[in-house]
Coordinates of C-alpha atoms in Angstrom, one line a residue:
X1 CA -6.7 33.2 -8.8
X2 CA -5.8 34.8 -5.4
X3 CA -7.0 32.8 -2.5
X4 CA -5.9 34.8 0.5
X5 CA -4.3 38.1 1.3
X6 CA -2.2 38.7 4.5
X7 CA -0.2 41.7 5.8
X8 CA 3.5 41.4 6.0
X9 CA 5.3 42.7 9.1
X10 CA 5.9 46.0 7.3
X11 CA 2.3 46.3 6.3
X12 CA 1.1 45.3 9.7
X13 CA 3.4 47.8 11.4
X14 CA 2.1 50.6 9.1
X15 CA -1.5 49.7 9.8
X16 CA -0.8 49.8 13.6
X17 CA 0.9 53.2 13.4
X18 CA -2.1 54.5 11.3
X19 CA -4.6 53.1 13.8
X20 CA -2.6 54.6 16.7
X21 CA -2.6 58.0 15.1
X22 CA -6.3 57.8 14.5
X23 CA -6.9 57.0 18.2
X24 CA -4.7 59.9 19.3
X25 CA -6.6 62.3 17.0
X26 CA -9.8 61.3 18.7
X27 CA -8.5 62.1 22.2
X28 CA -6.8 65.4 21.3
X29 CA -8.9 68.5 21.8
X30 CA -10.4 70.3 18.9
X31 CA -8.0 72.6 17.1
X32 CA -4.9 70.7 18.2
X33 CA -5.3 67.5 16.3
X34 CA -4.9 68.9 12.8
X35 CA -1.4 67.6 12.1
X36 CA -2.1 64.2 13.6
X37 CA -5.4 64.0 11.6
X38 CA -3.7 64.7 8.4
X39 CA -0.9 62.3 9.1
X40 CA -3.1 59.3 9.8
X41 CA -5.3 60.0 6.8
X42 CA -2.2 60.3 4.6
X43 CA -0.8 57.0 5.9
X44 CA -4.2 55.3 5.4
X45 CA -4.5 56.6 1.8
X46 CA -0.9 55.6 1.1
X47 CA -1.3 52.1 2.5
X48 CA -4.5 51.5 0.5
X49 CA -3.0 52.8 -2.7
X50 CA 0.1 50.7 -2.4
X51 CA -1.9 47.6 -1.6
X52 CA -4.0 48.2 -4.8
X53 CA -0.9 48.5 -6.8
X54 CA 0.5 45.3 -5.4
X55 CA -2.8 43.6 -6.1
X56 CA -2.7 44.8 -9.7
X57 CA 0.9 43.8 -10.2
X58 CA 0.3 40.4 -8.8
X59 CA -2.8 39.8 -11.0
X60 CA -0.6 40.4 -14.0
X61 CA 1.8 37.7 -12.9
X62 CA 1.3 34.3 -14.7
X63 CA 2.5 31.3 -12.9
X64 CA 3.3 27.9 -14.3
X65 CA 3.6 24.7 -12.2
X66 CA 4.3 21.1 -13.1
X67 CA 5.9 18.2 -11.5
X68 CA 7.8 15.1 -12.5
X69 CA 10.0 12.4 -11.0
X70 CA 13.7 12.4 -11.1
X71 CA 13.8 9.3 -13.4
X72 CA 10.9 10.5 -15.6
X73 CA 8.6 7.6 -14.7
X74 CA 5.2 8.7 -13.4
X75 CA 4.9 5.6 -11.2
X76 CA 5.3 5.0 -7.5
X77 CA 5.5 1.8 -5.3
X78 CA 2.8 1.5 -2.7
X79 CA 4.2 2.4 0.7
X80 CA 7.6 3.5 -0.6
X81 CA 8.5 7.2 -0.4
X82 CA 8.9 8.9 -3.8
X83 CA 10.7 12.1 -4.5
X84 CA 9.1 14.6 -7.0
X85 CA 10.6 17.6 -8.6
X86 CA 8.2 20.6 -8.9
X87 CA 9.0 23.2 -11.5
X88 CA 7.5 26.7 -10.9
X89 CA 8.0 29.7 -13.2
X90 CA 6.8 33.2 -13.7
X91 CA 6.9 35.5 -16.7
X92 CA 7.1 38.7 -14.6
X93 CA 10.4 40.6 -14.1
X94 CA 9.9 41.2 -10.4
X95 CA 11.0 38.0 -8.6
X96 CA 10.3 38.3 -4.9
X97 CA 11.1 35.8 -2.2
X98 CA 8.2 33.4 -1.9
X99 CA 7.2 30.5 0.3
X100 CA 5.5 27.4 -0.9
X101 CA 3.2 25.2 1.1
X102 CA 2.3 21.7 -0.2
X103 CA -0.9 19.9 0.8
X104 CA -1.1 16.3 -0.4
X105 CA -4.4 14.5 -1.1
X106 CA -5.6 11.7 1.1
X107 CA -3.9 9.0 -1.0
X108 CA -0.5 10.4 -0.1
X109 CA 1.5 11.2 3.1
X110 CA 4.1 14.0 3.0
X111 CA 7.5 13.0 4.3
X112 CA 9.4 16.2 3.6
X113 CA 9.1 19.7 4.9
X114 CA 5.6 21.0 3.9
X115 CA 6.8 24.7 3.7
X116 CA 9.8 25.7 1.6
X117 CA 11.3 29.1 0.9
X118 CA 12.4 29.9 -2.6
X119 CA 13.0 32.8 -5.0
X120 CA 10.5 33.0 -7.9
X121 CA 12.5 32.8 -11.2
X122 CA 11.5 31.8 -14.7
X123 CA 12.4 28.2 -13.8
X124 CA 12.4 27.7 -10.1
X125 CA 12.6 24.2 -8.8
X126 CA 11.9 22.5 -5.4
X127 CA 11.7 18.9 -4.2
X128 CA 9.0 17.2 -2.2
X129 CA 8.9 13.6 -0.9
X130 CA 5.6 11.7 -0.7
X131 CA 4.7 8.3 0.4
X132 CA 1.7 6.7 -1.5
X133 CA -0.7 5.0 0.8
X134 CA -3.4 3.9 -1.7
X135 CA -3.0 2.0 -5.0
X136 CA -4.4 3.3 -8.3
X137 CA -4.0 6.4 -10.4
X138 CA -3.9 9.3 -8.0
X139 CA -3.2 13.0 -8.2
X140 CA -0.6 14.1 -5.6
X141 CA -2.1 17.3 -4.2
X142 CA -2.0 21.1 -4.4
X143 CA 0.6 23.7 -3.7
X144 CA -0.1 27.1 -2.2
X145 CA 2.4 29.8 -3.1
X146 CA 2.7 32.9 -1.0
X147 CA 4.2 35.8 -3.0
X148 CA 5.3 39.0 -1.3
X149 CA 3.9 42.2 -2.9
X150 CA 6.0 44.7 -4.9
X151 CA 6.4 47.1 -1.9
X152 CA 6.5 44.4 0.8
X153 CA 3.3 45.4 2.4
X154 CA 1.1 42.3 1.6
X155 CA 1.5 38.7 0.7
X156 CA -0.8 37.1 -1.8
X157 CA -1.5 33.4 -1.7
X158 CA -2.5 31.3 -4.8
X159 CA -3.4 27.7 -5.2
X160 CA -1.5 25.7 -7.8
X161 CA -3.4 22.5 -8.6
X162 CA -1.5 19.8 -10.5
X163 CA -3.3 18.0 -13.2
X164 CA -0.8 15.2 -13.6
X165 CA -1.5 11.9 -11.9
X166 CA 0.9 9.2 -10.7
X167 CA 0.3 5.4 -11.1
X168 CA 0.7 3.8 -7.7
X169 CA 1.5 0.1 -8.1
X170 CA 1.9 -2.7 -5.6
X171 CA 5.5 -3.7 -4.6
X172 CA 7.7 -5.9 -6.8
X173 CA 9.5 -9.0 -5.7
X174 CA 12.9 -8.5 -4.2
X175 CA 14.3 -11.3 -6.3
X176 CA 17.5 -10.3 -8.2
X177 CA 16.2 -12.0 -11.4
X178 CA 13.6 -9.6 -12.9
X179 CA 10.9 -10.5 -15.3
X180 CA 11.8 -9.9 -18.9
X181 CA 9.0 -11.6 -20.9
X182 CA 9.2 -14.4 -18.3
X183 CA 11.8 -17.0 -19.3
X184 CA 10.7 -19.6 -16.8
X185 CA 12.8 -22.6 -16.0
X186 CA 12.4 -25.5 -18.2
X187 CA 9.4 -27.6 -17.3
X188 CA 10.2 -31.3 -17.1
X189 CA 8.4 -34.4 -15.8
X190 CA 9.9 -36.6 -13.1
X191 CA 8.9 -40.1 -12.2
X192 CA 7.9 -40.4 -8.6
X193 CA 6.6 -43.5 -6.9
X194 CA 2.9 -43.1 -6.0
X195 CA 2.7 -39.4 -6.8
X196 CA 1.6 -37.3 -9.7
X197 CA -1.2 -37.5 -12.2
X198 CA -0.5 -40.0 -15.0
X199 CA 0.6 -43.6 -14.5
X200 CA 3.8 -44.2 -16.5
X201 CA 5.1 -47.7 -15.6
X202 CA 5.6 -50.3 -12.9
X203 CA 8.8 -51.2 -11.1
X204 CA 9.9 -53.6 -8.4
X205 CA 9.4 -52.6 -4.8
X206 CA 12.5 -50.8 -3.2
X207 CA 13.3 -50.2 0.4
X208 CA 11.6 -47.1 1.6
X209 CA 8.6 -47.2 -0.8
X210 CA 5.2 -46.8 0.9
X211 CA 2.9 -49.8 0.9
X212 CA 0.2 -47.4 -0.4
X213 CA 2.0 -47.3 -3.7
X214 CA 2.0 -51.1 -4.2
X215 CA 0.0 -52.4 -7.1
X216 CA -1.4 -55.5 -5.5
X217 CA -2.8 -57.0 -8.7
X218 CA 0.6 -56.8 -10.4
X219 CA 2.2 -58.1 -7.2
X220 CA -0.1 -61.2 -7.3
X221 CA 0.7 -61.9 -10.9
X222 CA 4.5 -61.5 -10.5
X223 CA 4.8 -63.0 -7.0
X224 CA 6.7 -60.0 -5.7
X225 CA 5.9 -56.5 -4.7
X226 CA 5.5 -54.0 -7.5
X227 CA 4.9 -50.2 -7.1
X228 CA 3.3 -47.8 -9.5
X229 CA 5.2 -44.9 -11.0
X230 CA 3.5 -41.7 -11.9
X231 CA 4.7 -38.7 -13.9
X232 CA 5.0 -35.5 -11.9
X233 CA 5.4 -32.0 -13.3
X234 CA 7.6 -29.4 -11.6
X235 CA 5.0 -26.7 -12.4
X236 CA 2.8 -25.7 -9.4
X237 CA -0.5 -23.8 -9.5
X238 CA -0.9 -21.1 -6.9
X239 CA -4.2 -19.4 -6.1
X240 CA -3.9 -16.1 -4.2
X241 CA -7.0 -15.3 -2.0
X242 CA -6.8 -11.7 -0.8
X243 CA -9.2 -10.7 2.0
X244 CA -10.7 -7.2 1.2
X245 CA -13.0 -7.1 4.2
X246 CA -13.6 -4.2 6.6
X247 CA -10.7 -5.3 8.8
X248 CA -8.3 -4.3 6.1
X249 CA -8.7 -0.6 6.9
X250 CA -6.8 -1.0 10.3
X251 CA -3.6 1.1 10.2
X252 CA -0.4 -0.8 10.6
X253 CA 2.6 1.5 10.6
X254 CA 2.2 3.8 7.6
X255 CA -0.2 1.6 5.5
X256 CA -3.4 -0.2 6.1
X257 CA -3.5 -3.9 6.5
X258 CA -5.1 -4.2 3.1
X259 CA -2.4 -2.2 1.4
X260 CA 0.2 -4.4 3.0
X261 CA -1.7 -7.4 1.6
X262 CA -1.7 -5.9 -1.9
X263 CA 2.1 -5.6 -1.8
X264 CA 2.6 -9.1 -0.5
X265 CA 0.2 -10.6 -3.1
X266 CA 2.1 -8.8 -5.9
X267 CA 5.5 -10.0 -4.6
X268 CA 4.3 -13.6 -4.3
X269 CA 2.7 -13.5 -7.7
X270 CA 5.9 -12.3 -9.3
X271 CA 8.0 -14.9 -7.4
X272 CA 5.6 -17.6 -8.5
X273 CA 5.9 -16.7 -12.1
X274 CA 9.7 -16.3 -11.9
X275 CA 9.8 -19.9 -10.6
X276 CA 8.0 -21.1 -13.7
X277 CA 4.7 -21.8 -11.9
X278 CA 1.2 -20.6 -12.7
X279 CA -0.8 -18.2 -10.5
X280 CA -4.3 -16.9 -10.2
X281 CA -5.9 -14.2 -8.1
X282 CA -9.2 -13.8 -6.2
X283 CA -10.0 -10.7 -4.2
X284 CA -13.0 -11.1 -2.0
X285 CA -15.0 -9.4 0.7
X286 CA -18.7 -10.1 1.4
X287 CA -18.6 -11.7 -2.1
X288 CA -16.0 -12.1 -4.8
X289 CA -14.9 -8.7 -6.0
X290 CA -12.4 -9.7 -8.8
X291 CA -10.5 -12.7 -10.0
X292 CA -8.2 -13.9 -12.7
X293 CA -7.6 -17.3 -14.3
X294 CA -4.4 -19.3 -14.1
X295 CA -1.6 -18.0 -16.1
X296 CA 2.2 -17.6 -16.3
X297 CA 2.9 -14.8 -18.8
X298 CA 4.1 -11.3 -18.3
X299 CA 0.7 -10.1 -19.5
X300 CA -1.0 -12.2 -16.9
X301 CA 1.2 -10.6 -14.2
X302 CA 0.2 -7.1 -15.4
X303 CA -3.5 -8.2 -15.2
X304 CA -3.0 -9.3 -11.6
X305 CA -1.3 -6.0 -10.7
X306 CA -4.1 -4.1 -12.3
X307 CA -6.7 -6.0 -10.3
X308 CA -4.8 -5.3 -7.1
X309 CA -4.5 -1.6 -8.0
X310 CA -8.3 -1.1 -8.7
X311 CA -9.7 -3.1 -5.8
X312 CA -11.2 -1.4 -2.8
X313 CA -12.3 -2.5 0.6
X314 CA -15.8 -3.9 1.5
X315 CA -17.8 -2.5 4.4
X316 CA -18.6 -5.9 5.8
X317 CA -16.9 -9.1 6.9
X318 CA -15.3 -11.6 4.5
X319 CA -17.1 -14.6 3.2
X320 CA -14.1 -17.0 2.9
X321 CA -16.2 -20.1 2.1
X322 CA -18.1 -18.5 -0.7
X323 CA -14.9 -17.1 -2.3
X324 CA -13.2 -20.5 -2.0
X325 CA -16.1 -22.4 -3.6
X326 CA -16.1 -19.9 -6.4
X327 CA -12.4 -20.4 -7.1
X328 CA -12.3 -24.2 -6.5
X329 CA -14.4 -24.8 -9.6
X330 CA -11.5 -23.6 -11.8
X331 CA -8.9 -25.7 -9.9
X332 CA -9.1 -29.3 -11.3
X333 CA -5.7 -30.3 -10.0
X334 CA -4.1 -30.0 -6.6
X335 CA -2.9 -26.4 -6.0
X336 CA -1.5 -24.2 -3.3
X337 CA -4.3 -22.0 -1.9
X338 CA -2.8 -18.9 -0.2
X339 CA -5.2 -17.0 2.1
X340 CA -4.0 -13.5 2.8
X341 CA -6.4 -12.6 5.7
X342 CA -6.7 -11.4 9.3
X343 CA -6.2 -14.2 11.9
X344 CA -6.4 -12.0 14.9
X345 CA -10.0 -11.1 14.5
X346 CA -11.7 -14.0 16.2
X347 CA -15.2 -13.1 14.9
X348 CA -14.4 -14.7 11.6
X349 CA -11.9 -17.4 12.7
X350 CA -14.5 -20.2 12.9
X351 CA -15.6 -19.4 9.3
X352 CA -12.0 -19.3 8.1
X353 CA -11.2 -22.5 9.9
X354 CA -14.1 -24.4 8.1
X355 CA -12.9 -23.0 4.8
X356 CA -9.3 -24.1 5.4
X357 CA -10.5 -27.5 6.5
X358 CA -12.4 -27.9 3.2
X359 CA -9.6 -26.6 1.1
X360 CA -7.0 -28.9 2.8
X361 CA -8.9 -32.0 1.6
X362 CA -8.0 -31.5 -2.0
X363 CA -5.4 -28.7 -2.0
X364 CA -2.5 -27.5 0.0
X365 CA -3.6 -24.5 2.1
X366 CA -1.3 -21.7 3.3
X367 CA -2.7 -19.0 5.6
X368 CA -0.8 -15.7 6.0
X369 CA -1.7 -12.9 8.3
X370 CA -0.1 -9.8 9.9
X371 CA 0.5 -10.2 13.6
X372 CA -0.9 -7.4 15.7
X373 CA 2.0 -6.1 17.8
X374 CA -0.4 -3.9 19.7
X375 CA -1.7 -7.0 21.4
X376 CA 1.7 -7.9 22.8
X377 CA 2.2 -4.3 23.9
X378 CA -1.1 -4.4 25.7
X379 CA -0.2 -7.6 27.5
X380 CA 3.3 -6.4 28.5
X381 CA 2.5 -2.8 29.5
X382 CA 2.4 -2.1 33.2
X383 CA -1.0 -0.9 34.5
X384 CA -1.2 2.9 35.0
X385 CA -5.0 3.3 34.9
X386 CA -7.8 1.3 36.5
X387 CA -8.9 0.1 33.0
X388 CA -5.5 -1.2 32.0
X389 CA -5.8 -4.7 33.7
X390 CA -9.1 -5.3 31.8
X391 CA -7.5 -4.2 28.5
X392 CA -4.6 -6.5 29.2
X393 CA -6.9 -9.4 30.0
X394 CA -8.8 -8.9 26.8
X395 CA -5.6 -8.8 24.8
X396 CA -4.5 -12.1 26.4
X397 CA -7.7 -13.7 25.5
X398 CA -7.5 -12.4 21.9
X399 CA -3.9 -13.6 21.6
X400 CA -4.7 -17.1 23.0
X401 CA -7.6 -17.4 20.7
X402 CA -5.4 -16.6 17.7
X403 CA -2.8 -19.1 18.8
X404 CA -5.5 -21.8 19.2
X405 CA -6.8 -21.1 15.7
X406 CA -3.3 -21.4 14.2
X407 CA -2.7 -24.7 16.0
X408 CA -6.1 -26.1 14.7
X409 CA -5.2 -25.1 11.2
X410 CA -1.8 -26.8 11.4
X411 CA -3.5 -29.9 12.7
X412 CA -5.7 -29.9 9.6
X413 CA -2.5 -29.9 7.5
X414 CA -2.5 -26.2 6.6
X415 CA 0.7 -24.1 6.7
X416 CA 0.4 -20.8 8.6
X417 CA 2.6 -17.7 8.4
X418 CA 1.8 -15.2 11.1
X419 CA 4.3 -12.4 11.4
X420 CA 4.7 -8.6 11.6
X421 CA 4.1 -6.5 8.5
X422 CA 7.8 -6.0 7.8
X423 CA 8.7 -9.7 7.9
X424 CA 5.5 -11.3 6.5
X425 CA 6.5 -11.0 2.9
X426 CA 9.9 -12.6 3.3
X427 CA 8.6 -15.4 5.5
X428 CA 5.8 -16.1 3.1
X429 CA 8.1 -16.3 0.1
X430 CA 10.5 -18.5 2.0
X431 CA 7.6 -20.9 2.9
X432 CA 6.5 -21.0 -0.7
X433 CA 10.0 -21.9 -1.9
X434 CA 10.3 -24.5 0.8
X435 CA 7.0 -26.2 -0.1
X436 CA 7.9 -26.1 -3.7
X437 CA 11.4 -27.5 -3.2
X438 CA 10.2 -30.5 -1.2
X439 CA 7.3 -31.1 -3.5
X440 CA 4.7 -30.6 -0.7
X441 CA 2.1 -29.2 -3.0
X442 CA 1.5 -31.5 -5.9

């Protein structure tokens, strides 16, 4: 189907000459405009006839369009540019020079040249590079091809929609050991004084043991201090709490805050399972949107990624306490609760602080948030407008309020990771590994 017709420079020049001759014929006196009158009529008839022939020839042309990735996989990583190879063909013998304009859908951002020149052949190819900015199964967009007519007078534009869709998935962990059916490290039980879940035996008090671990009844019977030994498993349970409130739609670099959180949650879930631990997921906004139970298999990881792909943002603020209470019922043992939220929005910080305080009583809480670099920029920028000092003052108050909330959370025993979007994932994974290595969770 032809969407638009435009004149080429040749066609436009011919039309201008015809129009000029017509104007001249009007100004010439009667009897002396015969030749000019015949000439402009002839040019007009010729131009119209050739344009009709070009339209007929172009209507007979059948175009084929399809796209694929260079590796054959119809998947893309959220936020990572992906190169696509578009195949365009025609069964007509006339192969003019054409230009192709690609318009991506709103789930994609074009990172290559939107207009490309090519010659239409039975198997013409061109490359485009797109960056996915929304998770899920998304179509990439439409291509508009501009074909020059047979005589070069007009150009006919057609829309070429692509029916294929690409699966956009959250980012994977940067760990070198990839998951292959999950071969987690061997789980074993260690005996630790005063920690764990099941009492194994008693032993004599040693230098460095805490007095809280002393069994005073056994000490009274033996006449010397005795401490309790408990079994402790290396396996850790991690619960990921992803904030899907309205603040997630704020743009940070090329992705929204929420999309950055999806990538980080996917990477942390994969790293957790690679370490032999168990992980669950809860995505919440005004209320709990989706959640999964604890698990450690490859199938469970695919379930988590599917939930992350299909989740959308809420229009209201997040209810952290309701989401935590909903999840806490399925966490009988001490676990690591990871809140992926927005610390620099003070309207919800008091609510979040109460939730972290409640969670820290039984579990180990870890709060991760993207630091807003625009606040620092507002504070450090020199005033050029009369409003700039007031903007800077507001930014200082916002930054100080965020720092106060972070300090209060740390006093409650929670761990806080507050960094820019390009460093948050690495710092969060490092914090998780550090907590796990020094057994600060169980």
